[in-house]
Tab-separated table of C-alpha atoms and ligand atoms in Angstrom:
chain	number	residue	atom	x	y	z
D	1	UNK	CA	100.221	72.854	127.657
D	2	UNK	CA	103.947	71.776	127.234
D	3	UNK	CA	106.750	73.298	126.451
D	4	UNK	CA	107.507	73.176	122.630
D	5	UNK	CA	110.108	75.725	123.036
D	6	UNK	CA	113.633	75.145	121.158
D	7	UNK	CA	111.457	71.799	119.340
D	8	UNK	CA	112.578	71.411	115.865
D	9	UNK	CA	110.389	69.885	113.261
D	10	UNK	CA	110.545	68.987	109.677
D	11	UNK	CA	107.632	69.707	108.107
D	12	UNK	CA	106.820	67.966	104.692
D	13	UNK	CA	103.742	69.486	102.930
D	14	UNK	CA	102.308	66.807	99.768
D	15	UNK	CA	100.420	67.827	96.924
D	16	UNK	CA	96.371	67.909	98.520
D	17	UNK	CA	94.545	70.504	98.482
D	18	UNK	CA	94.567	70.705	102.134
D	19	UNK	CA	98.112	71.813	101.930
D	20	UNK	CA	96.502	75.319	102.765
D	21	UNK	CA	95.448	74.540	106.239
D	22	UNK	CA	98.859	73.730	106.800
D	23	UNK	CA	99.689	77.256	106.427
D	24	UNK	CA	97.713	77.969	109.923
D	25	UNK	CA	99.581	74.928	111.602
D	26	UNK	CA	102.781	76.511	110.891
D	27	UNK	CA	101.510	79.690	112.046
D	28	UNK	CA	99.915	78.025	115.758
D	29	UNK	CA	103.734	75.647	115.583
D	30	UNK	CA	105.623	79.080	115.895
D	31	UNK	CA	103.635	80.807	118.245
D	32	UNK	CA	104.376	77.456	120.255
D	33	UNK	CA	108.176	78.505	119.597
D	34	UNK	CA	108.705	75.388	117.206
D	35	UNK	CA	111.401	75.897	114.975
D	36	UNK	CA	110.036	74.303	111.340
D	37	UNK	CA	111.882	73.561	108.110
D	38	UNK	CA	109.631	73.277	105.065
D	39	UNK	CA	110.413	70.458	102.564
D	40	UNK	CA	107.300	70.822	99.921
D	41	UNK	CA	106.664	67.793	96.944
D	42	UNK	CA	106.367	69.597	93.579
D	43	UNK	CA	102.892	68.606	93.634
D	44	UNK	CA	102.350	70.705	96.691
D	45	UNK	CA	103.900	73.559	95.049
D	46	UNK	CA	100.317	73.923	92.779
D	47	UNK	CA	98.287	74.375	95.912
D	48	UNK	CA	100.924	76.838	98.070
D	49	UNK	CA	103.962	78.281	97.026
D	50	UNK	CA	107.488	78.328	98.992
D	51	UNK	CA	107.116	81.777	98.971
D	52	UNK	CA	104.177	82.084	102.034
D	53	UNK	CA	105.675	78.814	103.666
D	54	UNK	CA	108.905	80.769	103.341
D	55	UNK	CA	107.561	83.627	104.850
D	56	UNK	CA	105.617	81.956	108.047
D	57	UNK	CA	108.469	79.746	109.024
D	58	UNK	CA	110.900	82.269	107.974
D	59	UNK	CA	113.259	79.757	106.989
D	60	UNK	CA	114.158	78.805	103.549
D	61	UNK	CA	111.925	76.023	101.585
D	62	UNK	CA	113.274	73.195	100.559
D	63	UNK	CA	111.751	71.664	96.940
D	64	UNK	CA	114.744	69.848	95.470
D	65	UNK	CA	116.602	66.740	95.812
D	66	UNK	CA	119.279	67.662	93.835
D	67	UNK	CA	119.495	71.562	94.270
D	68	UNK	CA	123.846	72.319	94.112
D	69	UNK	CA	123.175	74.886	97.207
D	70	UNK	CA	120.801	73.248	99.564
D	71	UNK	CA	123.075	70.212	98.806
D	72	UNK	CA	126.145	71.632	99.746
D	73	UNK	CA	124.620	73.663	102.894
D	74	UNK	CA	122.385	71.480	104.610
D	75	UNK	CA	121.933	68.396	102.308
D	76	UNK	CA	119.312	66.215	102.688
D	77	UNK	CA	120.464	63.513	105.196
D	78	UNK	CA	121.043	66.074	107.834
D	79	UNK	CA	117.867	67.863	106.860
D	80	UNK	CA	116.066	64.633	107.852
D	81	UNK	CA	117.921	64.301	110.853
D	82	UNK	CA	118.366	68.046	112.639
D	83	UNK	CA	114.432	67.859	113.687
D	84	UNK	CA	112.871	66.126	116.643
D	85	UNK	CA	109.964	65.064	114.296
D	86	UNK	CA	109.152	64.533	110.899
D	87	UNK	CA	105.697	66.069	110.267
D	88	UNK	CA	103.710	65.074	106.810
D	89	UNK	CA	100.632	67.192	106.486
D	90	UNK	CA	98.861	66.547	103.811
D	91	UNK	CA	100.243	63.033	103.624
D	92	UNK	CA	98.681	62.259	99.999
D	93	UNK	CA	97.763	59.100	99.337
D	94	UNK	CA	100.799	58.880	96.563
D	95	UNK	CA	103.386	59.899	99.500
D	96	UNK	CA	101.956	57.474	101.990
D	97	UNK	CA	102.348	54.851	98.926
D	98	UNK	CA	106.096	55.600	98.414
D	99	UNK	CA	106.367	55.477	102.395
D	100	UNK	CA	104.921	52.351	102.591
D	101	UNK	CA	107.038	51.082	100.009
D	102	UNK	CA	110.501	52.759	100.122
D	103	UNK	CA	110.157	54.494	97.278
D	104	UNK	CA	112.700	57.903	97.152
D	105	UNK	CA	113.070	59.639	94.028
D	106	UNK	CA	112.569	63.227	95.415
D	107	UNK	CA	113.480	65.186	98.534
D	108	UNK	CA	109.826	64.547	100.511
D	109	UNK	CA	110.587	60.506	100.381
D	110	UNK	CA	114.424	60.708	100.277
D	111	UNK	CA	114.159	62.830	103.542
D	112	UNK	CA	111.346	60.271	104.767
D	113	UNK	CA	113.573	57.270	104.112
D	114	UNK	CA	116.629	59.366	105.822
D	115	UNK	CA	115.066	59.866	108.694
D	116	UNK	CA	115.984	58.586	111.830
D	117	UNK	CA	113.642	60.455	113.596
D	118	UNK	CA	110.251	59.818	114.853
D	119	UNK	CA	107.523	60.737	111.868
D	120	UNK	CA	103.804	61.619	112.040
D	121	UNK	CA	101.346	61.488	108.972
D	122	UNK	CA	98.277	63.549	108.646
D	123	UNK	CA	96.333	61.916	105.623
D	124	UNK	CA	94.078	63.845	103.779
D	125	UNK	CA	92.236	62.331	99.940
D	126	UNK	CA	88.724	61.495	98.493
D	127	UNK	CA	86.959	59.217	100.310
D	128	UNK	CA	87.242	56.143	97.428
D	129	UNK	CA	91.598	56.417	97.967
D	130	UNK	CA	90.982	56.544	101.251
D	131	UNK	CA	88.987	53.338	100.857
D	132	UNK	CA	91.290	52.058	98.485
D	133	UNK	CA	92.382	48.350	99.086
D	134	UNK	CA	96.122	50.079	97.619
D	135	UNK	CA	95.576	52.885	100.594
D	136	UNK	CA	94.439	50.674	103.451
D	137	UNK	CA	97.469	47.955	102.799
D	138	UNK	CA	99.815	51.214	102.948
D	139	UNK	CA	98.354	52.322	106.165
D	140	UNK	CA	98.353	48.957	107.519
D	141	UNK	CA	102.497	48.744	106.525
D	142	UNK	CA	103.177	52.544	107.811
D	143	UNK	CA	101.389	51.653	110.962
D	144	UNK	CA	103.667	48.550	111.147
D	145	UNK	CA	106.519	50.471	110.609
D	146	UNK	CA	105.954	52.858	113.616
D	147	UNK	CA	104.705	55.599	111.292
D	148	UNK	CA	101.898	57.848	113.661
D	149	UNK	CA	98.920	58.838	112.089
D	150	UNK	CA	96.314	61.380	112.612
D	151	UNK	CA	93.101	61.425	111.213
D	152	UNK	CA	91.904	61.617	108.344
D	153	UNK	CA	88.166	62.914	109.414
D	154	UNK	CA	84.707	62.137	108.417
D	155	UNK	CA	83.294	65.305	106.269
D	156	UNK	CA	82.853	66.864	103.289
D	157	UNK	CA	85.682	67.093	100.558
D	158	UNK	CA	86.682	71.027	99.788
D	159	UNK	CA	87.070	70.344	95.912
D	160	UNK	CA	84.424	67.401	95.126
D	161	UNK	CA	81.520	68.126	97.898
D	162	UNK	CA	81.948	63.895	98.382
D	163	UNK	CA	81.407	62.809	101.940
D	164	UNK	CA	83.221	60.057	103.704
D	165	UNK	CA	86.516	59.858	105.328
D	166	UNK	CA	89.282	61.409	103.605
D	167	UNK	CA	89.398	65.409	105.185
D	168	UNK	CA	92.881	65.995	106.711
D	169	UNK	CA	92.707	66.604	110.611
D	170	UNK	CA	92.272	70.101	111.675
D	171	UNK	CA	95.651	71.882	112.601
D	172	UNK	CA	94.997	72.318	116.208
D	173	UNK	CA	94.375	68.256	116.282
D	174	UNK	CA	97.561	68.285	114.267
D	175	UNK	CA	99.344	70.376	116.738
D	176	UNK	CA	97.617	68.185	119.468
D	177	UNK	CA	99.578	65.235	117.740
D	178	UNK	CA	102.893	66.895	117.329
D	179	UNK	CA	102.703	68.370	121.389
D	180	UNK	CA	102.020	64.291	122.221
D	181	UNK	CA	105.029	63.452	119.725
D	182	UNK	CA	107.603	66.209	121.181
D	183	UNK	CA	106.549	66.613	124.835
D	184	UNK	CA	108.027	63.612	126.938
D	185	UNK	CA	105.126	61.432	128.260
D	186	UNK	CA	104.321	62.173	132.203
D	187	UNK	CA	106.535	59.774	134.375
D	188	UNK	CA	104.397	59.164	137.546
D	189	UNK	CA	106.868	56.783	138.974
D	190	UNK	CA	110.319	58.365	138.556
D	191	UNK	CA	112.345	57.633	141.311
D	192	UNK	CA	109.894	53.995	142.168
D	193	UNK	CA	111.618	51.125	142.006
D	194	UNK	CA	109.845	48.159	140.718
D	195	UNK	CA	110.634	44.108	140.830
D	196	UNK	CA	108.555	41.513	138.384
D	197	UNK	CA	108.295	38.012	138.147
D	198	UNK	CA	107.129	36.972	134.759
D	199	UNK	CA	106.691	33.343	133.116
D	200	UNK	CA	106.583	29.789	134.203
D	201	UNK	CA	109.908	27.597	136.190
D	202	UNK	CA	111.140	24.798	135.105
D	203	UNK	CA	111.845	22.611	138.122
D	204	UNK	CA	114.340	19.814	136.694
D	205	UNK	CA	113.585	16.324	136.905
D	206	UNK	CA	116.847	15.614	135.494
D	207	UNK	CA	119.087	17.255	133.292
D	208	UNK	CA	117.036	16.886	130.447
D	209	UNK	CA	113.351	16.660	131.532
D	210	UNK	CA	111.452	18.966	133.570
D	211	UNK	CA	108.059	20.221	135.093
D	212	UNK	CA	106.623	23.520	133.897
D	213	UNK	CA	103.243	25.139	133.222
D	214	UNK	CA	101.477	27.168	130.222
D	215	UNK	CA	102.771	30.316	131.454
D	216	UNK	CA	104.051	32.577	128.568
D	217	UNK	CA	104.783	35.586	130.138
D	218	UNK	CA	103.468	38.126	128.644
D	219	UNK	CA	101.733	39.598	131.068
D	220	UNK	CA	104.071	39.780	133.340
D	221	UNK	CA	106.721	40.968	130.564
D	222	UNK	CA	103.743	43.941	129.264
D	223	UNK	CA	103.534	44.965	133.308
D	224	UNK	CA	107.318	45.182	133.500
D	225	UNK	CA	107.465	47.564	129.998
D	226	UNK	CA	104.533	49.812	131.259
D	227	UNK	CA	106.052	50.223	134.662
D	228	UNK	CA	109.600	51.171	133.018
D	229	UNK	CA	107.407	53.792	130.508
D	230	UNK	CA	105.437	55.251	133.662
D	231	UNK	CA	109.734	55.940	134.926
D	232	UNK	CA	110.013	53.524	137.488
D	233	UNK	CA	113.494	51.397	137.570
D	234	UNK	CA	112.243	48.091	136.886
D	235	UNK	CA	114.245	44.430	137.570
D	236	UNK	CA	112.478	41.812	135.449
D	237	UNK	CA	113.525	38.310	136.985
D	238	UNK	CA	111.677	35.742	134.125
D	239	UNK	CA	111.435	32.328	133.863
D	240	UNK	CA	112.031	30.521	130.693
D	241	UNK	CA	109.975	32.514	128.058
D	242	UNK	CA	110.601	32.778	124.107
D	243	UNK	CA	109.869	36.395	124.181
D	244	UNK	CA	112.676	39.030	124.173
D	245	UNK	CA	113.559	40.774	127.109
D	246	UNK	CA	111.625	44.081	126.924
D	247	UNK	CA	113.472	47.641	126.413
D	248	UNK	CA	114.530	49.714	129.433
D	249	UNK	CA	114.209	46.853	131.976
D	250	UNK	CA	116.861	44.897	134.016
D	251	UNK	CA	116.504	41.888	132.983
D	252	UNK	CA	117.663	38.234	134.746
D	253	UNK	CA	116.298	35.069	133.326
D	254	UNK	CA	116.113	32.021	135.803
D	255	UNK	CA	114.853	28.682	135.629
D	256	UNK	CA	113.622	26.814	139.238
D	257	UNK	CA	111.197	28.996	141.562
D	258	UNK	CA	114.515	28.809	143.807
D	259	UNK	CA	116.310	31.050	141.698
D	260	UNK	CA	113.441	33.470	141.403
D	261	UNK	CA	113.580	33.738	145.403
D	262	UNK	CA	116.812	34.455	145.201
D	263	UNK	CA	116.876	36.980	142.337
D	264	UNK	CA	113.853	38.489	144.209
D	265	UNK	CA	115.203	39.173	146.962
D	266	UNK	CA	118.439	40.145	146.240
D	267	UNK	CA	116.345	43.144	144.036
D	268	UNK	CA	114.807	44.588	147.771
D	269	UNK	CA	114.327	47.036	148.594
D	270	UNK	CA	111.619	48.251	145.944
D	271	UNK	CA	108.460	49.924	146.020
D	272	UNK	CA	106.403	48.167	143.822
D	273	UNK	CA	106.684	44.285	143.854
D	274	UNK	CA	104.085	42.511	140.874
D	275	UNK	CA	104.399	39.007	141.309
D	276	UNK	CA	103.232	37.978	138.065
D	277	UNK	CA	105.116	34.488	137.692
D	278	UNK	CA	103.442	31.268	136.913
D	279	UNK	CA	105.733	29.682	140.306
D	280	UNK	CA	105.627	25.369	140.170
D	281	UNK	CA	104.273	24.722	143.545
D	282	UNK	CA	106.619	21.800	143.637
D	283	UNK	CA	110.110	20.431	142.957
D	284	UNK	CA	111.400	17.149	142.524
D	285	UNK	CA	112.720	16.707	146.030
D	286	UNK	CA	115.404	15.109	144.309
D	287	UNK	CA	116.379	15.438	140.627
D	288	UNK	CA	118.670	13.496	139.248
D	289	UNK	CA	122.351	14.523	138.299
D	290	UNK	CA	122.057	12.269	135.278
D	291	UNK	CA	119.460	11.355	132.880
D	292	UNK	CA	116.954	8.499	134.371
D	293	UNK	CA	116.874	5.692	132.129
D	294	UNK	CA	114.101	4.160	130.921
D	295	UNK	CA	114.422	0.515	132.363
D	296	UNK	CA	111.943	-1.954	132.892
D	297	UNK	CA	107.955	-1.172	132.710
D	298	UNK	CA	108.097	0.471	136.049
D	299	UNK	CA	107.814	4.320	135.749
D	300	UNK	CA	110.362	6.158	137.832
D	301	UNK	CA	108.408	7.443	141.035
D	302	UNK	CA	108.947	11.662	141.791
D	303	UNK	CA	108.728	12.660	145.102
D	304	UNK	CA	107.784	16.397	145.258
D	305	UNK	CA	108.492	18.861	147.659
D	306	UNK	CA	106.733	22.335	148.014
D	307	UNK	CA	108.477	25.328	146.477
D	308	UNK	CA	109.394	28.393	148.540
D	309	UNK	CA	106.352	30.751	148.486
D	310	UNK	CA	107.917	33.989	146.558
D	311	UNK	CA	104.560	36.170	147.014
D	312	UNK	CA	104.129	35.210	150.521
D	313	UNK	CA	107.743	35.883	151.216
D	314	UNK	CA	108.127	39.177	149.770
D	315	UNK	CA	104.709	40.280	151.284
D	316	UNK	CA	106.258	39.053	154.801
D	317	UNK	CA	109.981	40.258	154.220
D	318	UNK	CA	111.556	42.797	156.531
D	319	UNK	CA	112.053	44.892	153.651
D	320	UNK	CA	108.540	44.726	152.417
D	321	UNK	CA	107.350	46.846	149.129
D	322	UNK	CA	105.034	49.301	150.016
D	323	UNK	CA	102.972	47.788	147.679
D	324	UNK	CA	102.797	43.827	147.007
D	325	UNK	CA	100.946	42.679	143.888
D	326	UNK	CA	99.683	39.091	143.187
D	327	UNK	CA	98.241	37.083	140.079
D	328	UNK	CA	95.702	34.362	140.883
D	329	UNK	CA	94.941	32.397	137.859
D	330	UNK	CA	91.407	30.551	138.880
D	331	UNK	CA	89.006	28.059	136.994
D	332	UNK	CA	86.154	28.983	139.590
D	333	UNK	CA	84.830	31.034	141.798
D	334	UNK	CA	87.403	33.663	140.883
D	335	UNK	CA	86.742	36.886	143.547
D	336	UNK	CA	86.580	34.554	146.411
D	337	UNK	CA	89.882	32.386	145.669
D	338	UNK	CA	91.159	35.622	145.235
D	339	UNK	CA	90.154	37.197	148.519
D	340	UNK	CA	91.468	33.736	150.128
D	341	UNK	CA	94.494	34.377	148.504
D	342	UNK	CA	95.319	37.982	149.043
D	343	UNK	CA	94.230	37.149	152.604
D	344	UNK	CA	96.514	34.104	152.999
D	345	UNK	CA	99.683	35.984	151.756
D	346	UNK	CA	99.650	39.117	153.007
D	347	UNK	CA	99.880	40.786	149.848
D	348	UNK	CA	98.315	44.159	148.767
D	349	UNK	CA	96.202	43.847	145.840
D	350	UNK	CA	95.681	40.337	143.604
D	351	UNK	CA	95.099	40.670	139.919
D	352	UNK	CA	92.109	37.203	139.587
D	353	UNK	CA	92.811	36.183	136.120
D	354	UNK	CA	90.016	33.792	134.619
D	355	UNK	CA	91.824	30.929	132.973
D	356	UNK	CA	88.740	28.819	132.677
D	357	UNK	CA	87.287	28.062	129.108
D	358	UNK	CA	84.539	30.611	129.645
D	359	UNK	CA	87.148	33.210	130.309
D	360	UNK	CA	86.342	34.646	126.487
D	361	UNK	CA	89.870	34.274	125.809
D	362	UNK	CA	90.022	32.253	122.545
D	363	UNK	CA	92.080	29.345	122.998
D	364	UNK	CA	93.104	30.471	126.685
D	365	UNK	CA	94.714	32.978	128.708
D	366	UNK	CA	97.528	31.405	129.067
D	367	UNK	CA	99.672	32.252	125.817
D	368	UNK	CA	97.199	34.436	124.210
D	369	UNK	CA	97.359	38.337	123.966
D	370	UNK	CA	94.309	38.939	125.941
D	371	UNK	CA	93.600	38.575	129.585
D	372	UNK	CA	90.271	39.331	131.644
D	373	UNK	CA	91.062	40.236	134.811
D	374	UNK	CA	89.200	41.374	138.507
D	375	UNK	CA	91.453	43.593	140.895
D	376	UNK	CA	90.517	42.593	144.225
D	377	UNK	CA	92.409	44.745	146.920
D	378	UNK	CA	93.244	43.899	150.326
D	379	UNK	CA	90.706	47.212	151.570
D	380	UNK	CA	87.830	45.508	149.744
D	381	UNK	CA	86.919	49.746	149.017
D	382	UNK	CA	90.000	50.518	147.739
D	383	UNK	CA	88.332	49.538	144.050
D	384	UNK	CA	87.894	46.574	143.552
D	385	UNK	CA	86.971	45.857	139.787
D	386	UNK	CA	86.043	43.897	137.000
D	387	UNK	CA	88.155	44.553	133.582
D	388	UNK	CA	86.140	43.676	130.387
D	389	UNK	CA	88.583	41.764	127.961
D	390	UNK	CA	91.884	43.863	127.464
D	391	UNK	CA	95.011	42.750	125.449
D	392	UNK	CA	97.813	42.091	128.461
D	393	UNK	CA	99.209	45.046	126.980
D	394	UNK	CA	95.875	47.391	128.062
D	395	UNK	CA	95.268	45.148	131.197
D	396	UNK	CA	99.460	46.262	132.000
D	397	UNK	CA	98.450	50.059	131.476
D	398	UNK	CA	95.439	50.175	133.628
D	399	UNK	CA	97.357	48.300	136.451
D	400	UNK	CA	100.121	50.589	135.976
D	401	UNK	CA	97.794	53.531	136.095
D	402	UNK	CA	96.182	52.069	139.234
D	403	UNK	CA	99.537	51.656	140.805
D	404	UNK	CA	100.490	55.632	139.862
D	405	UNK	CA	97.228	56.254	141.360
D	406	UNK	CA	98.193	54.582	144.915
D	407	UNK	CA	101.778	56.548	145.171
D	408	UNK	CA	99.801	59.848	144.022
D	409	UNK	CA	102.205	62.513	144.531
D	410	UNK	CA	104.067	61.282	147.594
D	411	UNK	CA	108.076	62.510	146.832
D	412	UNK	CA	109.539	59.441	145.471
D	413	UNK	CA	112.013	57.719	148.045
D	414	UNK	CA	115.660	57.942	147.466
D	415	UNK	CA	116.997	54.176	146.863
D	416	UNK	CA	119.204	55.480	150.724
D	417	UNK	CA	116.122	56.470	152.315
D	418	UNK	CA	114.205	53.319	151.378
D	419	UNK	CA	117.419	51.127	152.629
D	420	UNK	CA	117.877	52.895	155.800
D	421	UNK	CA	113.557	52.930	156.734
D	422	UNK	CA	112.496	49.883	154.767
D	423	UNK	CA	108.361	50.311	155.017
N	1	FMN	C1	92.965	69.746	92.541
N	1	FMN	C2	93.686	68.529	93.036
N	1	FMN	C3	93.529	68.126	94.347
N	1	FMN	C4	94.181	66.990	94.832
N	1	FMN	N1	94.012	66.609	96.130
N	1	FMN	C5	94.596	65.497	96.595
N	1	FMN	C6	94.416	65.096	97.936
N	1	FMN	O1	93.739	65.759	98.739
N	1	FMN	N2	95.012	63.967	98.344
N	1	FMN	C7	95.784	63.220	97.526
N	1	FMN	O2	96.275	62.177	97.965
N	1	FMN	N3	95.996	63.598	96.239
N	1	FMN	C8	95.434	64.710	95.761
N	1	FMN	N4	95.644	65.096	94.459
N	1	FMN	C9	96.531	64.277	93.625
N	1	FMN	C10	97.977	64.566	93.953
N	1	FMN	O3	98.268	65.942	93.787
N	1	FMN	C11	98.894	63.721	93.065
N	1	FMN	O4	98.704	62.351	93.391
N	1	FMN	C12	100.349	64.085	93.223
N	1	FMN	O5	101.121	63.246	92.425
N	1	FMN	C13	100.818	63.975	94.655
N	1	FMN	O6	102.172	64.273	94.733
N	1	FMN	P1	102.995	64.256	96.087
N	1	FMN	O7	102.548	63.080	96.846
N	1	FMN	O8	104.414	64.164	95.648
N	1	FMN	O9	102.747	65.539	96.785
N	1	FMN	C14	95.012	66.239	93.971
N	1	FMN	C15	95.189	66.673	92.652
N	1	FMN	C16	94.526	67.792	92.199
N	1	FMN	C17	94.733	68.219	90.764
């Protein structure tokens, strides 16, 4: 159980007739040693009254947008701000509609729109506004706008007897929700570093042409934002991608598969490398300084040259991640080219992406939001595994979560340990 101690939450209570339950949330928050402040709609103020809220949280109740005293002593902006979450329980189906839209004519959706804090919803209505095309656009825009809900539950309705979904989520779910909300997330690598190629190169031709691939780098870009939520310090270097560069990640954008060597290995030493870049194989030996004219009906002929190999290079470097991490992207026989591969460059583990037109993948892997993947590692036992179809986003938090699983508890090396004993 975490620590809630010290937490401070702003607890808005809507006019359901669930708002009762509520009373036995605030009651399990404070044992918890959660500081709440009560704002109720007038609505709610039929089904409780400030006085028992007033009494549980032992705090005063706030009911009034435009009250002279709780204006002058608190007010409402800093009422929506002096709390580490906004809590709406029962979020009626008329609050989640102002929500959705901006609406704030009283102190429930002023305080809602104040906020700049991180707000949880626990629904509770009949079944048919539940259903509601009105409701399920609202819940579709609060979801959008970051909004957290829980429930509501399948069950019968206290006042009507109706079944269907609608019941507001039990307060020791509720509390369940607010604990995930308030309690930092578990950082299994804190103190890992972590380098990540991401994307296609662009290996010039000559100043204005180029050669590239389909790569859009998302993957690589969802591996690098899980990795940096799991705590590890993460350098991103990316080839040219039209995504923005993800939150909490050092970030360096290059172009030719020689500049990712270099960026790579300037990043050593790390823990983790994931070598999820789309790398051209080859260069133009040669590209020219100027732009190549289009003369005559002979084509220009481009002699290639192989790039440097930046998974085999890491996986051979004297300062070697403890653990090396591969993409294959394969048309055929996808475990074996895999195995060939992990073999060939040394490398730890190889994530086999299927980029053939039976992958499942509408349209493609490459661009798309999904991925179907097989982890092949270089132990054979060590789990290797076929993913079903995951968004890159799922397929990033299950690789992460494999990787937190290989460094277990070991104590994290210090960046001067891993310098002076590179593995
Ligand atoms: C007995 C009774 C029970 C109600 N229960 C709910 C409910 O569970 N969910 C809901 O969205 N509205 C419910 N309503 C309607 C709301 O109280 C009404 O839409 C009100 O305007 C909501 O105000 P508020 O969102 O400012 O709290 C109920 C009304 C009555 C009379």
């Amino acid at each position: 159980m975490a620590d809630l101690t010290g937490k401070r939450l702003l607890l808005i209570i809507g006019g359901g007739i669930a708002a009762y339950k509520v009373l036995e949330l605030i009651r399990r928050l404070k044992e918890r040693g959660v500081s709440v402040r009560v704002v109720m709609t007038a609505a709610a103020q039929h089904f409780i009254t400030p006085l028992s809220v007033g009494a549980l949280t032992n705090e005063r109740v706030f009911t009034d947008l435009f009250d002279l005293n709780d204006e002058r002593e608190i007010g409402h902006i800093r009422l929506s701000r002096q709390a580490d979450l906004v809590v709406v329980a029962p979020a009626t189906a008329d609050l989640m509609a102002k929500m959705a839209s901006g609406f704030c004519n009283d102190l429930a959706s002023t305080a809602l729109m104040a906020t700049d804090k991180p707000v949880l919803i626990a629904p509770a209505m009949n079944p048919k506004m539940w259903d509601h095309p009105a409701t399920r656009r609202n819940v579709k825009q609060l979801t959008a706008d970051g909004i957290a809900l829980i429930g509501p539950e399948a069950g019968e309705m206290a006042e009507s007897g109706e079944a269907g979904i609608g019941r507001m989520a039990e307060p020791m779910a509720i509390l369940a929700a607010i604990e995930e909300q308030l309690a930092p997330a578990e950082q299994p690598l804190k103190g890992r570093r972590a380098i990540v190629t991401s994307g296609p190169t662009h290996e010039p031709i000559d100043p204005v042409r180029y050669i590239a691939n389909r790569s859009s780098g998302k993957q690589g870009q969802a591996i690098a934002a899980a990795l940096a939520a799991a705590g590890a310090d993460v350098t991103l270097v990316t080839g040219p991608v039209a995504l923005p560069a993800p939150d909490g990640v050092t970030t360096i954008p290059v172009e030719t598969a020689e500049e990712m060597l270099f960026h790579v290995e300037a990043a050593l030493p790390v823990d983790i490398a994931v070598m999820a870049a789309a790398v051209a194989d080859w260069r133009v030996a040669e590209a020219a300084d100027k732009k190549l004219k289009k003369t005559g009906k002979t084509p220009p002929k481009l002699a290639l040259a192989p790039n440097p190999d930046i998974l085999a290079t890491v996986a051979g470097h004297g300062n070697r991640p403890e653990l090396v991490i591969g993409f294959a992207a394969e048309t055929n026989d996808l475990v074996k080219n895999a195995k060939a591969k992990l073999a060939a460059k040394g490398c730890d583990w190889i994530i086999a992406n299927d980029v053939s037109a039976k992958s499942g993948v509408a349209g493609g892997v490459m661009g798309s939001d999904s991925n179907r993947v097989h982890l092949v590692t270089a132990a054979g036992a060590g789990g290797d595994d076929a993913w079903p179809l995951l968004s890159k986003t799922e397929v990033a938090a299950r690789l992460v979560a494999r990787i937190a699983d290989h460094f277990g508890d070991a104590r994290p090396r210090r960046r001067d340990e891993a310098e002076a004993h590179p593995s």
